[in-house]
Amino acid sequence: MRAGMTPVLDDALRAEFQAEGEWPILARHVVRWSEVDAYAHVNHTCYLEWYEDARIRLMEEAGLRLGPDRPGPVLARIEVAYRQPAHFRDEVLVGARVTSFRRTSLVMDYATWVAGRGLVNSATALCVMFVNTTGEKAAIPDSARQLWTARHNAKGE
Amino acid sequence: MRAGMTPVLDDALRAEFQAEGEWPILARHVVRWSEVDAYAHVNHTCYLEWYEDARIRLMEEAGLRLGPDRPGPVLARIEVAYRQPAHFRDEVLVGARVTSFRRTSLVMDYATWVAGRGLVNSATALCVMFVNTTGEKAAIPDSARQLWTARHNAKGE
Amino acid sequence: MRAGMTPVLDDALRAEFQAEGEWPILARHVVRWSEVDAYAHVNHTCYLEWYEDARIRLMEEAGLRLGPDRPGPVLARIEVAYRQPAHFRDEVLVGARVTSFRRTSLVMDYATWVAGRGLVNSATALCVMFVNTTGEKAAIPDSARQLWTARHNAKGE
Amino acid sequence: MRAGMTPVLDDALRAEFQAEGEWPILARHVVRWSEVDAYAHVNHTCYLEWYEDARIRLMEEAGLRLGPDRPGPVLARIEVAYRQPAHFRDEVLVGARVTSFRRTSLVMDYATWVAGRGLVNSATALCVMFVNTTGEKAAIPDSARQLWTARHNAKGE
């Protein structure tokens, strides 16, 4: 998944993946051989790797590039729903958005669609912003709060 | 983690890992280099791999060895709480137990403790029993229901 | 890495990655957080996953889509040279080509370049064609032999 | 694979795994579900993860515990021979030994055996000792040289 290649969720993409809702962060991917198990199903951990990649891109969109001495998201909780299996060579679309935030934490939604089959996986994660080198919690910058309110339609406190 | 090497949660092991409660399925592990990220923290997906391994051992204990033409657990939902980071070379203890079951599904708890530091991660998963080759749901055998009631203290329906 | 998105090794791409030689199979990638270790270096196994993905695309280019009842490549040997580390968020270019083939086996070269830094990793692999369900070796089809001779400049026997 | 649990290659273990030669560093493992591909074969990268784990234990045996400001092995080349597939739930034995060393580099052999089936994989790796924080090569300490000569039967320069 390449940075800067986020596709736009236009009508064509919505039709291809049967994707609903607004997802400001998107990435396309083709399932790799190394991502499937002995039943040819995508391993349950792969969705979490895709969501992690989307999370990092989501942070970069807000000017929060990962670094040990800068505020970065630490995963505190995640809830994942496995709706349908995905398979080797499936075309998948991965989406992410911020749904709410507080002073030092935020909630994100994630989703995976398969071309021609629709939604196969969804998740909700709570992250807390920390500076790794100090171990201290960090406030979400105003610029990120504004972006998430305006572009992600997130609810702030 | 070796099959047949499940340690017993005796007083010494409880003290070493500050582990509470009853966990019929246990495994010891030492965090590998390939399991840590650039902050030297265990990757969030590794806990899910450890829990998957514990789930397979839990099924084997109940006579449900994994195979494409036999009933096996398919992950439907998982909720994971990341409480504290674990690090390279940490001694970890991973526990699993069935907490409840219905005709074709079951709920399991998982936990990870670090020696000298206590609980660092916990999770709850819902699995549905399927036969992979037919794609059909399968009833949990009576022998498994009895084992989980007696040994795991699980609530059945 | 998306199927059908193989970039062409034109002058601009050569300049960006300091890439030399002919590489009919190419893919761009941005290093993921899940791919780096505690020194922020790409894990040694990630190159092999990228090469595996390139190998599958190389086979698909020759009409050899992976399937259990069709001839597919089984890795027999690989030799990997780790020249320089790659890091989180590096833009990488991965290349593959067939260098020679016999009746049922082929040799492939692989390479990884980092934008602005050039070649960081290279490998040579020997694969044998097998049909998974029968366990029998399989002859490389004429169409693949012709493609690899013409487009990959491979030496056949 | 637990630190401090290295089994001894006695006659019983040799018979179980059909293992030949001397291997001062050993670990037992049971193949995990997450380690097999859609053909139920162990993924080619898993052997490299097992060997990495063995390498770290080999270094610890020589007093060279991994740390960013201490000399540690950086993989420069590896050659891997995939002889036979291993499968889900196979009991495997992984061995490592130093075969030769120079002032700042060493060569190691690795092997994987499956219980009842013998040798399935072998590899040879060249590592160079570096201090990560300075990026400087480091000399192998005399104590390690003596250990590898005496216990691994390694050839020094």
XYZ file of C-alpha atoms in Angstrom:
628
model
C 0.000 0.000 0.000
C 1.659 3.215 -1.094
C 1.529 6.490 0.797
C -0.006 9.206 -1.304
C -1.990 6.710 -3.345
C -5.186 6.824 -1.300
C -8.005 6.295 -3.803
C -11.138 8.433 -3.622
C -14.386 6.683 -2.719
C -16.257 7.706 -5.870
C -19.286 5.965 -7.373
C -17.164 3.525 -9.382
C -15.199 2.379 -6.343
C -18.379 2.158 -4.248
C -19.957 -0.072 -6.894
C -16.886 -2.278 -7.263
C -16.633 -2.947 -3.519
C -20.243 -2.327 -2.377
C -18.787 0.166 0.102
C -21.056 2.472 2.096
C -20.373 5.501 4.269
C -17.513 7.991 4.252
C -13.935 6.765 4.594
C -11.314 9.510 4.252
C -8.411 7.030 4.488
C -8.439 4.263 1.890
C -5.977 1.777 0.424
C -6.232 -0.959 -2.179
C -4.408 -4.244 -1.779
C -4.303 -7.676 -3.380
C -4.191 -10.577 -0.903
C -0.732 -12.175 -0.827
C 0.086 -15.866 -0.605
C 1.849 -15.167 2.704
C -1.421 -13.795 4.099
C -3.574 -16.931 3.749
C -3.815 -19.990 5.981
C -4.232 -23.701 5.220
C -7.924 -23.105 4.382
C -6.853 -20.397 1.877
C -8.525 -17.799 4.135
C -6.822 -14.544 5.036
C -5.286 -14.931 8.508
C -7.142 -13.055 11.232
C -4.014 -11.083 12.082
C -3.635 -9.687 8.546
C -6.646 -7.409 8.931
C -4.955 -5.924 11.979
C -1.768 -5.296 9.999
C -3.781 -3.579 7.254
C -5.567 -1.455 9.853
C -2.252 -0.562 11.477
C -0.971 0.619 8.111
C -4.154 2.657 7.610
C -3.751 4.120 11.118
C -0.240 5.303 10.350
C -1.449 6.917 7.108
C -4.336 8.489 9.000
C -1.867 10.004 11.456
C 0.372 11.240 8.647
C -2.617 12.929 7.019
C -2.939 14.871 10.297
C 0.747 15.791 10.382
C 1.521 13.177 13.026
C 4.325 11.225 11.416
C 5.518 8.370 13.628
C 8.709 8.991 15.604
C 9.963 8.017 19.068
C 10.098 11.603 20.372
C 6.745 12.743 18.930
C 3.152 11.982 19.985
C 2.042 8.729 18.399
C -0.925 6.400 18.804
C -0.636 3.389 21.120
C -3.326 0.767 20.705
C -5.319 0.362 23.927
C -8.304 -1.703 22.740
C -9.524 -3.186 19.500
C -12.719 -5.037 18.662
C -12.769 -6.919 15.375
C -15.737 -8.541 13.591
C -14.882 -11.265 11.071
C -17.958 -11.353 8.803
C -16.795 -13.337 5.778
C -13.487 -14.864 4.750
C -11.250 -13.199 2.161
C -9.076 -15.341 -0.092
C -5.773 -15.409 -1.983
C -5.630 -12.827 -4.775
C -8.848 -11.093 -3.675
C -8.867 -7.387 -4.460
C -9.499 -5.670 -1.131
C -10.254 -2.112 -0.126
C -9.299 -1.004 3.386
C -10.880 2.082 4.974
C -10.267 4.042 8.172
C -11.762 7.085 9.871
C -11.708 8.836 13.234
C -15.151 8.676 14.856
C -14.412 10.541 18.113
C -11.578 11.980 20.164
C -10.827 13.336 23.620
C -7.794 15.245 24.894
C -5.252 12.439 24.543
C -7.221 9.584 22.956
C -9.212 8.790 19.839
C -11.550 6.127 18.486
C -11.196 4.869 14.915
C -13.334 2.653 12.700
C -11.818 0.302 10.122
C -13.363 -1.779 7.358
C -12.321 -4.242 4.646
C -14.318 -4.876 1.480
C -13.689 -7.499 -1.222
C -14.386 -6.533 -4.836
C -17.757 -7.906 -5.901
C -18.567 -9.211 -2.415
C -18.748 -6.196 -0.123
C -17.870 -5.845 3.544
C -15.936 -8.776 5.030
C -14.380 -7.296 8.173
C -14.802 -4.299 10.455
C -13.150 -3.052 13.614
C -13.148 -0.289 16.196
C -9.993 0.742 18.018
C -9.187 3.028 20.925
C -5.746 4.620 20.828
C -3.967 6.813 23.362
C -1.347 9.314 22.218
C 2.054 8.777 23.869
C 5.572 10.072 23.375
C 7.599 6.866 23.287
C 10.866 8.230 24.675
C 9.256 9.868 27.732
C 6.362 7.456 28.229
C 4.069 10.466 28.770
C 0.588 10.911 27.356
C 0.331 13.737 24.842
C -2.529 16.025 23.843
C -3.855 15.740 20.300
C -2.794 18.913 18.436
C -5.499 21.400 17.430
C -4.721 20.927 13.750
C -5.516 17.221 14.007
C -8.717 17.923 15.978
C -9.859 20.338 13.293
C -9.052 17.959 10.454
C -10.855 15.042 12.087
C -13.889 17.193 12.853
C -14.115 18.630 9.348
C -12.951 15.769 7.148
C -13.704 12.642 9.237
C -16.904 14.009 10.766
C -15.520 12.961 14.162
C -17.105 14.021 17.442
C -14.686 15.899 19.680
C -14.956 16.754 23.327
C 5.042 -23.581 22.458
C 4.951 -27.360 22.621
C 1.843 -29.491 22.699
C 1.703 -31.578 25.826
C 3.850 -29.151 27.764
C 1.050 -27.139 29.311
C 2.334 -26.030 32.711
C 0.074 -26.246 35.767
C -0.915 -22.974 37.415
C 0.482 -23.828 40.839
C 1.506 -21.365 43.560
C 5.030 -20.949 42.184
C 3.795 -20.067 38.700
C 1.127 -17.752 40.112
C 3.793 -15.914 42.115
C 6.210 -15.674 39.198
C 3.607 -14.166 36.864
C 1.140 -12.605 39.367
C -1.562 -14.655 37.613
C -5.058 -14.896 39.075
C -8.052 -17.084 38.293
C -8.250 -20.536 36.721
C -6.696 -21.153 33.289
C -6.840 -24.773 32.160
C -4.834 -24.042 28.977
C -1.415 -22.493 29.547
C 1.794 -22.046 27.598
C 5.123 -20.408 28.357
C 7.006 -18.454 25.744
C 9.995 -16.126 25.480
C 9.420 -13.062 23.284
C 11.331 -13.376 20.000
C 13.211 -10.672 18.154
C 10.823 -11.128 15.227
C 7.907 -10.290 17.546
C 8.958 -6.760 18.560
C 8.552 -3.460 16.711
C 10.790 -0.416 16.379
C 9.922 0.624 19.967
C 11.001 -2.860 21.162
C 7.363 -3.544 22.102
C 5.654 -6.802 21.186
C 3.582 -6.210 18.049
C -0.151 -6.089 18.690
C -0.731 -8.997 16.294
C 1.577 -11.352 18.216
C -0.856 -11.670 21.107
C -3.448 -12.833 18.595
C -1.066 -15.448 17.227
C -0.363 -16.697 20.756
C -4.094 -16.848 21.470
C -4.702 -18.709 18.228
C -2.116 -21.269 19.246
C -3.781 -21.572 22.672
C -7.175 -21.965 20.968
C -5.908 -24.857 18.867
C -4.497 -26.550 21.972
C -7.774 -25.941 23.782
C -9.620 -27.652 20.951
C -7.172 -30.560 20.944
C -7.719 -31.010 24.690
C -11.409 -31.525 23.821
C -10.625 -34.037 21.066
C -11.233 -31.463 18.329
C -8.031 -31.649 16.340
C -8.033 -29.221 13.419
C -8.837 -30.693 9.983
C -10.707 -29.478 6.913
C -13.453 -32.128 7.163
C -13.997 -31.881 10.937
C -15.706 -29.235 13.070
C -13.250 -26.470 13.844
C -13.486 -22.990 15.377
C -13.809 -19.980 13.070
C -13.134 -16.639 14.702
C -16.226 -14.416 14.518
C -15.318 -11.611 16.937
C -12.413 -10.720 19.172
C -11.945 -7.902 21.638
C -8.408 -7.271 22.852
C -7.213 -5.019 25.694
C -3.573 -3.902 25.514
C -2.761 -2.995 29.140
C 1.036 -2.789 29.191
C 3.736 -3.420 26.610
C 5.795 -6.606 26.632
C 9.405 -6.547 25.429
C 12.085 -8.609 23.719
C 13.140 -11.632 25.785
C 10.317 -11.207 28.329
C 9.146 -14.488 29.807
C 5.427 -14.639 29.090
C 2.645 -16.935 30.217
C -0.387 -17.288 27.942
C -3.692 -18.631 29.287
C -6.996 -19.623 27.702
C -10.359 -20.940 28.919
C -13.892 -21.446 27.643
C -16.310 -19.197 29.527
C -19.583 -20.157 27.791
C -20.956 -22.096 24.842
C -24.132 -22.595 22.836
C -25.029 -25.293 20.287
C -22.493 -24.268 17.617
C -20.527 -21.407 19.202
C -18.338 -20.694 22.193
C -16.767 -17.765 24.011
C -13.166 -17.920 25.207
C -11.034 -15.695 27.436
C -7.320 -15.219 26.867
C -4.610 -13.553 28.955
C -0.885 -12.806 28.787
C 1.287 -12.229 31.853
C 4.934 -11.141 31.988
C 7.145 -12.649 34.708
C 7.520 -10.198 37.584
C 5.061 -7.726 36.046
C 1.683 -9.466 35.887
C -1.139 -9.128 33.378
C -0.253 -7.193 30.207
C -2.964 -8.261 27.762
C -6.403 -9.879 27.789
C -8.964 -10.800 25.171
C -12.381 -12.347 24.649
C -13.267 -14.191 21.446
C -16.434 -15.634 19.961
C -15.920 -18.631 17.685
C -18.406 -20.568 15.591
C -17.803 -24.231 14.770
C -17.685 -24.933 11.024
C -16.687 -27.837 8.809
C -14.384 -26.169 6.309
C -15.034 -28.473 3.329
C -18.835 -28.176 3.537
C -19.074 -24.632 4.908
C -21.739 -25.875 7.351
C -22.024 -24.987 11.012
C -21.439 -27.930 13.323
C -22.725 -28.737 16.810
C -20.186 -28.887 19.627
C -19.833 -32.569 20.641
C -21.160 -33.620 24.051
C -17.704 -34.656 25.204
C -16.409 -31.124 24.646
C -19.445 -29.603 26.400
C -18.846 -31.838 29.408
C -15.128 -31.065 29.543
C -15.655 -27.324 29.311
C -18.363 -27.414 31.976
C -16.297 -29.499 34.387
C -12.741 -28.334 33.770
C -13.185 -24.796 32.417
C -16.186 -23.927 34.608
C -17.945 -22.760 31.419
C -21.642 -21.921 31.308
C -23.516 -23.990 28.708
C -26.986 -23.515 27.283
C 1.342 -4.501 -4.179
C -1.433 -4.634 -6.758
C -1.583 -7.084 -9.626
C -1.679 -5.264 -12.939
C 0.121 -2.259 -11.495
C 3.658 -3.308 -12.415
C 5.532 -0.079 -13.154
C 7.792 0.164 -16.189
C 11.514 0.624 -15.543
C 11.848 3.872 -17.510
C 14.552 6.511 -17.073
C 12.659 8.323 -14.311
C 12.231 5.179 -12.222
C 15.863 4.179 -12.833
C 17.005 7.583 -11.611
C 14.750 7.549 -8.555
C 15.972 4.131 -7.396
C 19.412 3.946 -9.059
C 18.249 0.664 -10.595
C 20.310 -1.077 -13.290
C 19.590 -3.967 -15.632
C 16.308 -5.315 -16.982
C 13.538 -6.364 -14.585
C 10.309 -7.385 -16.316
C 8.475 -7.867 -12.988
C 8.406 -4.831 -10.734
C 6.397 -3.603 -7.766
C 6.517 -0.492 -5.610
C 5.942 -0.650 -1.878
C 6.274 1.568 1.175
C 7.821 -0.150 4.212
C 5.193 -0.843 6.884
C 5.548 -0.470 10.630
C 4.894 -4.206 10.959
C 7.930 -4.887 8.740
C 10.633 -3.268 10.901
C 12.445 -4.594 13.956
C 13.635 -2.971 17.179
C 16.490 -1.269 15.290
C 13.921 0.170 12.825
C 15.458 -2.035 10.101
C 13.303 -4.073 7.739
C 13.193 -7.650 9.041
C 15.252 -10.088 6.986
C 12.182 -12.215 6.284
C 10.259 -9.327 4.687
C 12.451 -9.334 1.600
C 11.545 -12.991 1.129
C 7.834 -12.165 1.390
C 8.237 -9.410 -1.214
C 10.118 -11.815 -3.488
C 7.428 -14.451 -3.011
C 4.811 -11.933 -4.072
C 6.935 -11.016 -7.107
C 7.349 -14.719 -7.934
C 3.593 -15.258 -7.934
C 3.132 -12.244 -10.219
C 5.919 -13.543 -12.458
C 4.096 -16.872 -12.742
C 0.785 -15.131 -13.460
C 2.446 -13.158 -16.258
C 3.290 -16.552 -17.803
C -0.253 -17.851 -17.399
C 0.684 -19.971 -14.377
C -1.838 -18.819 -11.794
C -1.339 -20.612 -8.468
C -3.716 -23.493 -7.730
C -3.399 -26.863 -5.976
C -4.086 -28.917 -9.138
C -1.891 -26.873 -11.502
C 1.900 -26.679 -11.877
C 3.280 -24.163 -9.391
C 6.748 -23.213 -8.184
C 8.113 -24.790 -5.001
C 11.131 -23.068 -3.511
C 14.115 -25.433 -3.421
C 16.985 -23.036 -2.641
C 17.403 -19.331 -2.061
C 20.526 -17.253 -1.515
C 19.990 -13.743 -0.169
C 22.515 -10.888 0.134
C 21.659 -8.177 2.679
C 23.680 -5.180 1.442
C 22.184 -2.238 3.336
C 19.283 -1.865 5.759
C 15.938 -0.456 4.654
C 13.814 1.535 7.113
C 10.236 2.375 8.072
C 8.454 4.368 5.374
C 11.225 3.877 2.793
C 9.928 3.793 -0.763
C 11.134 0.478 -2.176
C 11.154 -1.027 -5.638
C 11.166 -4.825 -5.930
C 12.246 -6.531 -9.158
C 12.207 -10.128 -10.398
C 13.274 -11.960 -13.557
C 13.864 -15.502 -14.772
C 17.539 -16.034 -15.575
C 17.446 -19.686 -16.712
C 15.191 -22.707 -16.839
C 15.308 -26.456 -17.438
C 12.465 -28.912 -18.046
C 10.839 -28.669 -14.601
C 12.890 -26.007 -12.796
C 13.869 -22.365 -13.110
C 16.255 -19.864 -11.575
C 15.094 -16.350 -10.708
C 16.896 -13.201 -9.617
C 15.337 -10.704 -7.212
C 16.377 -7.216 -6.118
C 15.214 -4.444 -3.776
C 16.117 -0.784 -4.238
C 15.388 2.130 -1.898
C 14.526 5.500 -3.454
C 17.576 7.756 -3.424
C 19.837 5.011 -2.077
C 19.936 2.253 -4.688
C 20.286 -1.501 -4.288
C 19.875 -2.773 -0.712
C 19.112 -6.478 -1.199
C 19.426 -9.154 -3.874
C 18.635 -12.846 -4.102
C 18.740 -15.862 -6.391
C 16.217 -18.680 -6.066
C 15.824 -22.127 -7.584
C 12.244 -23.354 -7.915
C 10.893 -26.690 -9.062
C 7.454 -26.931 -10.651
C 5.107 -29.299 -8.784
C 1.410 -30.112 -8.872
C 0.472 -29.889 -5.197
C -2.377 -32.415 -5.195
C -0.371 -35.166 -6.920
C 3.079 -34.285 -5.589
C 4.464 -34.801 -9.097
C 6.987 -32.598 -10.872
C 5.575 -30.803 -13.886
C 7.165 -29.582 -17.113
C 7.243 -25.822 -17.704
C 4.756 -25.089 -20.531
C 6.141 -23.939 -23.892
C 4.342 -20.611 -23.643
C 6.194 -19.817 -20.393
C 9.517 -20.913 -21.890
C 8.976 -18.634 -24.865
C 7.976 -15.675 -22.694
C 10.954 -16.050 -20.395
C 13.348 -16.386 -23.343
C 11.951 -13.371 -25.167
C 10.982 -11.007 -22.370
C 13.243 -12.048 -19.470
C 16.252 -12.882 -21.649
C 16.432 -16.211 -19.793
C 18.661 -19.062 -20.928
C 16.706 -22.262 -21.573
C 17.940 -25.803 -22.058
C 11.067 -21.783 22.185
C 12.258 -21.021 25.713
C 15.658 -19.726 26.647
C 17.430 -22.126 28.936
C 15.465 -25.093 27.616
C 17.968 -26.206 24.994
C 17.634 -29.983 24.842
C 20.738 -32.151 24.638
C 21.261 -34.136 21.450
C 21.398 -37.541 23.116
C 20.705 -40.909 21.496
C 16.951 -40.704 22.120
C 16.634 -37.293 20.476
C 18.862 -38.384 17.576
C 16.625 -41.397 17.000
C 13.398 -39.396 17.241
C 14.527 -36.825 14.672
C 17.153 -38.815 12.687
C 19.568 -35.973 13.475
C 23.267 -36.302 12.704
C 26.310 -34.249 13.646
C 26.931 -31.972 16.606
C 24.558 -29.060 17.310
C 25.338 -27.162 20.517
C 22.263 -24.919 20.119
C 18.940 -26.749 19.894
C 15.265 -25.929 20.324
C 12.067 -27.926 20.004
C 8.938 -26.440 18.509
C 5.515 -27.547 17.307
C 4.431 -26.009 13.987
C 1.708 -23.398 14.526
C -1.364 -22.787 12.411
C -0.061 -19.294 11.695
C 3.107 -20.824 10.202
C 1.507 -22.854 7.378
C 0.323 -21.743 3.946
C -2.659 -22.733 1.815
C -0.977 -26.063 0.980
C -0.550 -26.720 4.743
C 3.221 -26.418 4.278
C 5.369 -24.376 6.626
C 6.010 -20.992 5.005
C 9.543 -20.553 3.703
C 10.081 -17.523 5.940
C 9.310 -19.457 9.155
C 12.557 -21.399 8.972
C 14.371 -18.065 8.882
C 12.504 -16.884 11.975
C 13.397 -20.098 13.795
C 17.046 -19.685 12.763
C 17.018 -16.078 13.915
C 15.761 -17.202 17.297
C 18.494 -19.859 17.418
C 21.079 -17.230 16.445
C 20.068 -14.996 19.319
C 20.311 -17.925 21.739
C 23.692 -18.831 20.260
C 24.885 -15.278 20.917
C 23.507 -15.330 24.456
C 25.386 -18.588 25.135
C 28.536 -16.617 24.275
C 27.626 -13.719 26.561
C 26.548 -11.542 23.609
C 23.033 -10.541 24.631
C 21.378 -8.345 22.012
C 21.361 -4.605 22.727
C 21.672 -1.461 20.605
C 24.971 -0.344 22.190
C 26.637 -3.777 22.220
C 28.167 -5.871 19.410
C 25.427 -7.896 17.743
C 25.173 -10.020 14.604
C 23.841 -8.439 11.410
C 22.831 -10.885 8.708
C 24.927 -10.326 5.564
C 24.124 -13.466 3.529
C 22.022 -16.569 3.961
C 21.637 -19.638 1.775
C 18.681 -21.889 2.520
C 17.930 -25.372 1.149
C 14.293 -26.478 1.325
C 14.530 -30.278 1.183
C 11.075 -31.440 2.268
C 7.955 -29.646 3.465
C 7.015 -29.545 7.145
C 3.340 -29.445 8.162
C 0.944 -28.146 10.789
C 1.538 -29.713 14.212
C 4.800 -31.379 13.156
C 7.271 -31.716 16.008
C 10.426 -29.975 14.798
C 13.946 -29.736 16.143
C 16.010 -26.680 15.179
C 19.801 -26.708 15.489
C 22.522 -24.089 15.106
C 26.307 -23.998 15.340
C 29.214 -21.708 14.463
C 31.380 -23.272 11.769
C 34.006 -20.548 11.361
C 34.802 -16.977 12.389
C 37.128 -14.105 11.523
C 37.849 -10.887 13.431
C 34.378 -9.320 13.029
C 32.349 -11.973 11.204
C 31.166 -15.549 11.626
C 29.542 -18.323 9.639
C 26.746 -20.415 11.143
C 24.966 -23.585 10.034
C 21.289 -24.197 10.787
C 19.101 -27.262 10.392
C 15.483 -28.323 10.932
C 14.401 -31.926 11.493
C 10.862 -33.308 11.720
C 10.201 -36.133 14.188
C 10.139 -39.453 12.370
C 11.152 -37.891 9.051
C 14.611 -36.404 9.522
C 16.221 -33.353 7.950
C 13.816 -31.069 6.069
C 15.734 -27.778 5.858
C 19.280 -26.480 6.219
C 20.967 -23.116 5.894
C 24.297 -21.329 6.113
C 24.526 -17.684 7.171
C 27.275 -15.099 7.259
C 26.901 -12.454 9.978
C 28.978 -9.375 10.702
C 29.197 -7.973 14.232
C 28.036 -4.360 14.479
C 27.216 -1.935 17.272
C 23.835 -0.600 16.206
C 24.064 2.858 17.778
C 27.467 3.674 16.239
C 27.148 1.671 13.008
C 30.725 0.425 13.568
C 31.949 -3.128 13.069
C 33.029 -4.807 16.285
C 35.589 -7.528 17.027
C 34.299 -10.838 18.352
C 35.377 -11.081 22.035
C 38.001 -13.658 22.964
C 35.568 -15.476 25.236
C 33.221 -16.088 22.305
C 36.088 -17.213 20.076
C 37.199 -19.694 22.729
C 33.679 -21.028 23.268
C 33.018 -21.502 19.559
C 36.378 -23.223 19.069
C 35.924 -25.576 22.001
C 32.178 -26.240 22.025
C 31.119 -25.623 18.398
C 34.313 -27.023 16.848
C 34.497 -23.819 14.788
C 37.539 -22.865 12.736
C 38.947 -19.474 13.745
C 41.444 -17.277 11.948
